[in-house]
Structures are given as structure tokens and as C-alpha cells.
mmCIF file with all atom_site columns, C-alpha atoms in Angstrom:
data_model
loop_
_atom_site.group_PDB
_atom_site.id
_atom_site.type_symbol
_atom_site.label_atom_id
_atom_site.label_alt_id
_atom_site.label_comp_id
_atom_site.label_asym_id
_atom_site.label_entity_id
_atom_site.label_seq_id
_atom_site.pdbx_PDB_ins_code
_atom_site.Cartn_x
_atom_site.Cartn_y
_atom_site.Cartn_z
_atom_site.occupancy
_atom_site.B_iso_or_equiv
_atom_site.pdbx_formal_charge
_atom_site.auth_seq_id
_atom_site.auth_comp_id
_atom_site.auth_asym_id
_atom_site.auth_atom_id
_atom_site.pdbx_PDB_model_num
ATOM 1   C CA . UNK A 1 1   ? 107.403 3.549   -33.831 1.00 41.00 ? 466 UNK A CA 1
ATOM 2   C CA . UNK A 1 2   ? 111.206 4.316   -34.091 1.00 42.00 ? 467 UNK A CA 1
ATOM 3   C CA . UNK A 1 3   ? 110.878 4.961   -30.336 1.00 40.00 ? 468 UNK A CA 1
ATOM 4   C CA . UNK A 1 4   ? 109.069 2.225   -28.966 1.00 33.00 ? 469 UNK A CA 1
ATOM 5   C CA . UNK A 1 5   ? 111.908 -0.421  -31.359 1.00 36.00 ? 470 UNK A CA 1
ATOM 6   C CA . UNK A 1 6   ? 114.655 1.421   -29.737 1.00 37.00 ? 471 UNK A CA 1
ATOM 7   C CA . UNK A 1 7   ? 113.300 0.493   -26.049 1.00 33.00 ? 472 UNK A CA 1
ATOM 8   C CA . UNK A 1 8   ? 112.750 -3.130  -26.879 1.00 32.00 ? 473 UNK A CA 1
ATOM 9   C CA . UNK A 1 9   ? 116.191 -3.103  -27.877 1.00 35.00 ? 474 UNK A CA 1
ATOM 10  C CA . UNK A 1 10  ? 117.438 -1.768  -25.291 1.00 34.00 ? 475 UNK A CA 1
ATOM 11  C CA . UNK A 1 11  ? 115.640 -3.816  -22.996 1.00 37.00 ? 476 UNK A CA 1
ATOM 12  C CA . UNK A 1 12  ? 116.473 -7.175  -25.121 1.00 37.00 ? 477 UNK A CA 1
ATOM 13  C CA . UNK A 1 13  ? 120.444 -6.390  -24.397 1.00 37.00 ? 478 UNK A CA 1
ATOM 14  C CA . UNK A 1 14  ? 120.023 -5.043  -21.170 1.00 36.00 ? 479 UNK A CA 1
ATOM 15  C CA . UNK A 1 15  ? 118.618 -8.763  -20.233 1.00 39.00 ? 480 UNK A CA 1
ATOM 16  C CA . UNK A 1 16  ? 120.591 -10.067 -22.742 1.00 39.00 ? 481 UNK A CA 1
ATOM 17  C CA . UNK A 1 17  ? 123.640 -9.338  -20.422 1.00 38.00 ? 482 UNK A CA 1
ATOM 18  C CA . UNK A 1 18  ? 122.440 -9.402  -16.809 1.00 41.00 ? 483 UNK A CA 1
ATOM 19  C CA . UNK A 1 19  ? 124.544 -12.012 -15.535 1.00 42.00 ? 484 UNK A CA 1
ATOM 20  C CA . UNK A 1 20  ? 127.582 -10.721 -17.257 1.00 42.00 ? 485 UNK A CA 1
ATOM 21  C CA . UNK A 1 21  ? 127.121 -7.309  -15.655 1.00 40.00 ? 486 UNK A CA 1
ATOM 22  C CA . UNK A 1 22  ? 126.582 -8.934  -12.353 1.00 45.00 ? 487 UNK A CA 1
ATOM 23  C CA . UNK A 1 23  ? 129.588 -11.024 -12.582 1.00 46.00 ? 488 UNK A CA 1
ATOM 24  C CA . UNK A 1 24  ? 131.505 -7.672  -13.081 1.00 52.00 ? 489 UNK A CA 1
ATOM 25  C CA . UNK A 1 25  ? 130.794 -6.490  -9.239  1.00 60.00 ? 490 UNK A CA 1
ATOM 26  C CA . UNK A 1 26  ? 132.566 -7.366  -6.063  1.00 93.00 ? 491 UNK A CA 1
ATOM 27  C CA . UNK A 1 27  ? 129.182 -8.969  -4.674  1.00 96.00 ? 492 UNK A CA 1
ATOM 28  C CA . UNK A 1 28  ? 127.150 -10.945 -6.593  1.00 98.00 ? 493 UNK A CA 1
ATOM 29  C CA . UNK A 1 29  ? 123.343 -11.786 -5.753  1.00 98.00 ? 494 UNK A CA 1
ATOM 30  C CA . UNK A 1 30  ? 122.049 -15.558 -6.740  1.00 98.00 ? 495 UNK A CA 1
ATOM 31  C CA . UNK A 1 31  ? 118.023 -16.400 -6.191  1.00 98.00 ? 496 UNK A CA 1
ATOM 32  C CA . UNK A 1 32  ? 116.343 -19.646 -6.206  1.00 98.00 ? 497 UNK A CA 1
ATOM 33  C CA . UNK A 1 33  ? 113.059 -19.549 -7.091  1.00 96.00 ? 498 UNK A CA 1
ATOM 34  C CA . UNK A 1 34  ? 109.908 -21.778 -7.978  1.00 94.00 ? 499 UNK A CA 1
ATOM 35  C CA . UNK A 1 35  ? 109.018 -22.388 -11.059 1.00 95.00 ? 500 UNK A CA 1
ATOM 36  C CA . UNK A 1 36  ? 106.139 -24.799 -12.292 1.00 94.00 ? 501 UNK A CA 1
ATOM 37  C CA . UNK A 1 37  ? 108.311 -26.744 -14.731 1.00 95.00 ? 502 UNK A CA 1
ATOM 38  C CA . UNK A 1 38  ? 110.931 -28.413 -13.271 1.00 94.00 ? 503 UNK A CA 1
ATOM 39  C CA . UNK A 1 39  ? 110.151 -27.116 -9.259  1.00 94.00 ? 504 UNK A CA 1
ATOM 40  C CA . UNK A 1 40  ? 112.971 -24.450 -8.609  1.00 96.00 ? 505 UNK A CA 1
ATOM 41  C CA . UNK A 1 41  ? 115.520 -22.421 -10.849 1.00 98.00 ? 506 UNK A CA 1
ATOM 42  C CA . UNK A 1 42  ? 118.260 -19.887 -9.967  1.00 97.00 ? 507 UNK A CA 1
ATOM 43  C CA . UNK A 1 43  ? 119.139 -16.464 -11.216 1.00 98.00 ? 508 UNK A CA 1
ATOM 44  C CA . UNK A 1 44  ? 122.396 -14.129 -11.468 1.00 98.00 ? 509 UNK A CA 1
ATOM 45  C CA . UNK A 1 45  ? 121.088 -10.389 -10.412 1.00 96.00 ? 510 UNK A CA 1
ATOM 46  C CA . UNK A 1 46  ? 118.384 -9.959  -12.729 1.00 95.00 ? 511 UNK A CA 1
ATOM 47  C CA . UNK A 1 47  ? 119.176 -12.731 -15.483 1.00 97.00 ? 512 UNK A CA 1
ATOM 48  C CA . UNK A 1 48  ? 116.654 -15.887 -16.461 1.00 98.00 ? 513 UNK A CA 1
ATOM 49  C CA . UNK A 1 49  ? 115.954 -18.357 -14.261 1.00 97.00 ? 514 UNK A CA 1
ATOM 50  C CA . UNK A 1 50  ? 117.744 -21.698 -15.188 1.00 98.00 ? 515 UNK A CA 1
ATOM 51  C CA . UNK A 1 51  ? 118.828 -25.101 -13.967 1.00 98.00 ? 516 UNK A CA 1
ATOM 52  C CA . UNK A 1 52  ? 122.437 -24.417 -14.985 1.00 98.00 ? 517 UNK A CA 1
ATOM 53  C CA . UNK A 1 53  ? 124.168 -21.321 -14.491 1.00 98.00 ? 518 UNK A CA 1
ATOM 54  C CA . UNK A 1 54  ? 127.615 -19.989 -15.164 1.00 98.00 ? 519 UNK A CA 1
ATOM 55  C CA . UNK A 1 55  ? 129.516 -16.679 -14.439 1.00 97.00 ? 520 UNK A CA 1
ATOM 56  C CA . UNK A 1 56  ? 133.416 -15.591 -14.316 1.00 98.00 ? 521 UNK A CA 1
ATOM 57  C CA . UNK A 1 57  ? 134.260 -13.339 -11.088 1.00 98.00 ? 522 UNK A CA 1
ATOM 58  C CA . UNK A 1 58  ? 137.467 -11.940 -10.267 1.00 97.00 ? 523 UNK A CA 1
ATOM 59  C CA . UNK A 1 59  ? 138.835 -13.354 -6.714  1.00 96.00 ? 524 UNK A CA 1
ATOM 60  C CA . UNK A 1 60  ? 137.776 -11.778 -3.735  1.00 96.00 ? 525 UNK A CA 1
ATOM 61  C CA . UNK A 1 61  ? 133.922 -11.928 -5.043  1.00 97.00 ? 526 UNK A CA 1
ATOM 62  C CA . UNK A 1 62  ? 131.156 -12.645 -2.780  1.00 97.00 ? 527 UNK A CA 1
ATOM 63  C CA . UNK A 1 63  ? 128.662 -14.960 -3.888  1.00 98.00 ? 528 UNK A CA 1
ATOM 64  C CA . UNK A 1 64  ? 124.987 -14.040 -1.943  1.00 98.00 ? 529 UNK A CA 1
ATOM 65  C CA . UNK A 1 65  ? 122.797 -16.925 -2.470  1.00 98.00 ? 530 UNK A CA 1
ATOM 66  C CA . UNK A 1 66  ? 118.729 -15.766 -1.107  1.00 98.00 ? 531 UNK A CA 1
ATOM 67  C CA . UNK A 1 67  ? 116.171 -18.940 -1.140  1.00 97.00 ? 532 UNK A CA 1
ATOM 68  C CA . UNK A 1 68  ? 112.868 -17.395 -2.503  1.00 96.00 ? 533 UNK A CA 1
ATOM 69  C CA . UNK A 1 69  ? 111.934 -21.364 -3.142  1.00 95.00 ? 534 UNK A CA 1
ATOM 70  C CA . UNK A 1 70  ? 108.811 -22.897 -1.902  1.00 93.00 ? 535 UNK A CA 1
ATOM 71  C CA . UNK A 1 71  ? 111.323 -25.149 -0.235  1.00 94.00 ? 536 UNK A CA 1
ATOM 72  C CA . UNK A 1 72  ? 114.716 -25.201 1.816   1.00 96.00 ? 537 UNK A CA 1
ATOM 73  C CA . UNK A 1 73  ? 117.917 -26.068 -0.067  1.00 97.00 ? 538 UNK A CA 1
ATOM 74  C CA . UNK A 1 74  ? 121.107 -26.781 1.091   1.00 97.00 ? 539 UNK A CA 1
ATOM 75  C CA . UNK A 1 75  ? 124.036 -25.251 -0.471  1.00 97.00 ? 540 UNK A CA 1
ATOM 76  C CA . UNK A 1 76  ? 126.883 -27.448 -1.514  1.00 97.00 ? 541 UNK A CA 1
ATOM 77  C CA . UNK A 1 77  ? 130.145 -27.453 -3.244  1.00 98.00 ? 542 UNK A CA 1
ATOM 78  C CA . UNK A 1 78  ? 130.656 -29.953 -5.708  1.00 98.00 ? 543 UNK A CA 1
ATOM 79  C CA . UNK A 1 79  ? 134.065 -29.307 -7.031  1.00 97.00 ? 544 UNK A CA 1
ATOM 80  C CA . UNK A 1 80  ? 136.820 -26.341 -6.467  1.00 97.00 ? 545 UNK A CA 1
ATOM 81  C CA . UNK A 1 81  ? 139.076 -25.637 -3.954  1.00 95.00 ? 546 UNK A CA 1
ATOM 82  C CA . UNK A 1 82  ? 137.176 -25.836 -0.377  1.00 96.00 ? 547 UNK A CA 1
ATOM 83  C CA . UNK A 1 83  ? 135.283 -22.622 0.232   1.00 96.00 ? 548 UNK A CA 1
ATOM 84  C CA . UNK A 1 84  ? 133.856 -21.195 3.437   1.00 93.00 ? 549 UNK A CA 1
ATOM 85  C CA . UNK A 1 85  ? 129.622 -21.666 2.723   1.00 92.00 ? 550 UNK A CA 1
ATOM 86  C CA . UNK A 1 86  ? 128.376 -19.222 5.285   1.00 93.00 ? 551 UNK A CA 1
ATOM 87  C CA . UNK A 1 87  ? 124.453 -19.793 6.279   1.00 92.00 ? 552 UNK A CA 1
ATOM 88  C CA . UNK A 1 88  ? 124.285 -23.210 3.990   1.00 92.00 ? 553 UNK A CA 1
ATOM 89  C CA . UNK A 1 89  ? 121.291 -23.960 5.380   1.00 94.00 ? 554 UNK A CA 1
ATOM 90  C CA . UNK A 1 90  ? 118.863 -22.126 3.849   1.00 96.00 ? 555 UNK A CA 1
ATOM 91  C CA . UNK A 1 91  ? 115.400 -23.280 5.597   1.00 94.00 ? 556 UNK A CA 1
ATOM 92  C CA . UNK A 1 92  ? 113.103 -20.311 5.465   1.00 92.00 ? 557 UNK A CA 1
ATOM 93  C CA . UNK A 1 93  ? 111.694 -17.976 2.234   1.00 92.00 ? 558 UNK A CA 1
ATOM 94  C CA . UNK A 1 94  ? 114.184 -15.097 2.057   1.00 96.00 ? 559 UNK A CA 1
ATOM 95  C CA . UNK A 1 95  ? 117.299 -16.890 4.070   1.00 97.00 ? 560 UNK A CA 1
ATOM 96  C CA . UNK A 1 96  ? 120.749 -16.237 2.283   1.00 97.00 ? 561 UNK A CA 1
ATOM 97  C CA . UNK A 1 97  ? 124.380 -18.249 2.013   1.00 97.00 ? 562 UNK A CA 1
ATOM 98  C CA . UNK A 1 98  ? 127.260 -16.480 1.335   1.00 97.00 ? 563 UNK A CA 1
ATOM 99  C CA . UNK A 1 99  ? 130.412 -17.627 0.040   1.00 96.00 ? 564 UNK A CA 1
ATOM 100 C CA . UNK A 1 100 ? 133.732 -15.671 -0.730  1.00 96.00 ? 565 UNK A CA 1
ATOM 101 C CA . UNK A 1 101 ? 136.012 -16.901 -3.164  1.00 97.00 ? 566 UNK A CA 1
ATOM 102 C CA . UNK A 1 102 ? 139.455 -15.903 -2.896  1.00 95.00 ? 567 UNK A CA 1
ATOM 103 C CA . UNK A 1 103 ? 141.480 -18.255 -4.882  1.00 96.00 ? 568 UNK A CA 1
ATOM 104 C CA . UNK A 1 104 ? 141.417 -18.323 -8.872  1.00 97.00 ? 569 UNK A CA 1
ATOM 105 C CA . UNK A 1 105 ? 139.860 -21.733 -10.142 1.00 98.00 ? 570 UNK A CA 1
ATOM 106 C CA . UNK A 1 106 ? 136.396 -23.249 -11.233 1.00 98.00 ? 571 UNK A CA 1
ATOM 107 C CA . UNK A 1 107 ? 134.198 -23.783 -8.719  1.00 98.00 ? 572 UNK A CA 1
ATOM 108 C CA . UNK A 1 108 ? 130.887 -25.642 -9.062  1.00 98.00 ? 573 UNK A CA 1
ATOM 109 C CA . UNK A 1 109 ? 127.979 -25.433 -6.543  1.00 98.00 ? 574 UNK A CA 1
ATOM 110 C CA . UNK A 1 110 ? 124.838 -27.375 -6.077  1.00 98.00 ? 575 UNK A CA 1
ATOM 111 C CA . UNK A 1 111 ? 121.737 -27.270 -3.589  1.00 97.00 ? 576 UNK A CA 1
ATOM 112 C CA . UNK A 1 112 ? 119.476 -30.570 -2.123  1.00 96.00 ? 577 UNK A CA 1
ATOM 113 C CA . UNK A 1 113 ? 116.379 -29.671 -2.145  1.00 93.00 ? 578 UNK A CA 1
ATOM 114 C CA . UNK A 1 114 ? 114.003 -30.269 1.109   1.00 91.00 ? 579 UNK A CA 1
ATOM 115 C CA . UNK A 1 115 ? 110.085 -30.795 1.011   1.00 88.00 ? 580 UNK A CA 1
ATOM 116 C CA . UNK A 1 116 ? 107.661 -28.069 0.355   1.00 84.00 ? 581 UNK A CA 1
ATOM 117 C CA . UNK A 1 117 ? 106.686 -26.046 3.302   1.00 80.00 ? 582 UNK A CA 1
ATOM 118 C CA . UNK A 1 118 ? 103.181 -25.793 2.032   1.00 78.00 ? 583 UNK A CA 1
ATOM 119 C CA . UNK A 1 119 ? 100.749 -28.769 0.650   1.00 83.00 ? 584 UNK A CA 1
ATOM 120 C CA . UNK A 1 120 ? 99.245  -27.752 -2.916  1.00 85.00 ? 585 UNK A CA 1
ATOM 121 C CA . UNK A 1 121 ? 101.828 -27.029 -4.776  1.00 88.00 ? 586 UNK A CA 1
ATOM 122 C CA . UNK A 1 122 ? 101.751 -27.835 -8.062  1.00 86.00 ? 587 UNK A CA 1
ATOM 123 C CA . UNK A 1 123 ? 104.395 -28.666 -10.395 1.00 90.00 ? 588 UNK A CA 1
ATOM 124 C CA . UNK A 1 124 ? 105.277 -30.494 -13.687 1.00 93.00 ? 589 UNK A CA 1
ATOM 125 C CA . UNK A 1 125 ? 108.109 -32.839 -14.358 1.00 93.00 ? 590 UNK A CA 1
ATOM 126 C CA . UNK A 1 126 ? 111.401 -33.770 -12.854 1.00 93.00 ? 591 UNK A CA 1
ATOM 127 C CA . UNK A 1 127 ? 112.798 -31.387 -10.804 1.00 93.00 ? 592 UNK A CA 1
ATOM 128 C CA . UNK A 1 128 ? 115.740 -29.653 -11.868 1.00 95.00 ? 593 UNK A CA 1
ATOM 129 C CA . UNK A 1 129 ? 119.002 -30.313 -10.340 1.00 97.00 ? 594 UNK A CA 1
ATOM 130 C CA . UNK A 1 130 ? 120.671 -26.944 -10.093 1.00 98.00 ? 595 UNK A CA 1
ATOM 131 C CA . UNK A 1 131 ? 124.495 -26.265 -10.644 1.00 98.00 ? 596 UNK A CA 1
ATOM 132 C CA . UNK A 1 132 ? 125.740 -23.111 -10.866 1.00 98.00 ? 597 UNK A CA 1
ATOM 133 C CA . UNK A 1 133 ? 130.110 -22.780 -12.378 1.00 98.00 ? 598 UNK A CA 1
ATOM 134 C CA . UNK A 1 134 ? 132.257 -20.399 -11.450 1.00 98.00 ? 599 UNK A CA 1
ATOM 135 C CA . UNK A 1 135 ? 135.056 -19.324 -12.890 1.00 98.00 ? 600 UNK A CA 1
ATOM 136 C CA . UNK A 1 136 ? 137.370 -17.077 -10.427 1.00 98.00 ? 601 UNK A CA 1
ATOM 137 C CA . UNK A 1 137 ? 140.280 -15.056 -12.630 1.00 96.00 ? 602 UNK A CA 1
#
């Protein structure tokens, strides 16, 4: 019993902390994905999917944004000093962006959101309008 408590808490901190850890590295991985409340959500590395995210990188980072979405987005930057957005466009499942921030500052980034490629898909509510903040140290 003692064994099996000690894994869940393991496991509830590991998850607990994903997106700090990720933040951490020189190259950090962001997916959008569906979800049936709300139509898409975003993760850092292995963290929850959310509408809002938020993460604190050192400069030099690399941001790698992969589309696992039911739909294309387009990646934007809202506020910040003007970044590079390499592969913006992402129009297919599995397509990626990448940005590198090099200057300290906050940074926020968006995505619009294109049609479904498929008919049948079902979802519930509004659907989320993602941000994702960056702080660069």
C-alpha cells in the first residue's frame, strides 16, 4: 500500500510540474490538440491541456509549436517585441511553427483557428481562444 501511495505521488508532482521542467530546456515543445469542450487546447511538453498557458524561458529558447488539432491554426503574436514565426501556417495534423526568442520581455501568442478538415466532429460550447505568455529572462 505504502508503495503504490508513493507512485501516485510521484506521478501527481511529476505532472504537477511539467511545464516548469519544460520551460527549463533550450527547446520547448507546445501541442494543440482537440478537445470536446471548448474545440482545441494547448500543452507545454507533457503538461494539461488549457486555453491559457504561461511559461518563463531564458533567451535564446526555441518555442516548437506541432498542430495535432482537427483543424489548421495560424500562429500569431499578439504582443512582445516582433519575433521571427517560422512555419505559421500550420494547415495539416502534425505541421510545426517555430519561434526563437532572443530578447528578454513578455511575449504573448495566439492562433485563428480554420474549419475542420473532417465533417462530424462533435464539440460542446464556445471554442476556446488560446493564448499562451511568455516570459523571456
Amino acid at each position: 500500500m505504502k508503495a503504490v501511495l508513493a507512485l501516485l505521488t510521484v506521478a501527481a508532482a511529476t505532472a504537477a510540474f511539467a511545464g516548469q521542467a519544460a520551460a527549463g530546456s533550450s527547446n520547448v515543445g507546445i501541442t494543440i490538440q482537440h478537445v470536446k469542450v471548448g474545440c482545441h487546447s494547448w500543452a507545454i511538453g507533457n503538461g494539461p491541456l488549457k486555453e491559457t498557458q504561461s511559461l518563463t524561458v531564458k533567451a535564446g529558447t526555441t518555442l516548437t509549436f506541432t498542430n495535432n488539432d482537427v483543424m489548421p491554426h495560424t500562429l500569431i503574436q499578439l504582443t512582445g517585441s516582433k519575433v521571427a514565426l517560422t512555419g505559421k501556417l500550420m494547415n495539416t495534423m502534425g505541421a510545426k511553427a517555430k519561434i526563437v526568442l532572443t530578447k528578454p520581455g513578455t511575449y504573448v501568442f495566439g492562433t485563428k483557428a480554420g474549419e475542420d478538415y473532417t465533417k462530424g466532429i462533435v464539440t460542446v460550447g464556445e471554442d476556446h481562444v488560446l493564448r499562451l505568455v511568455v516570459t523571456v529572462k
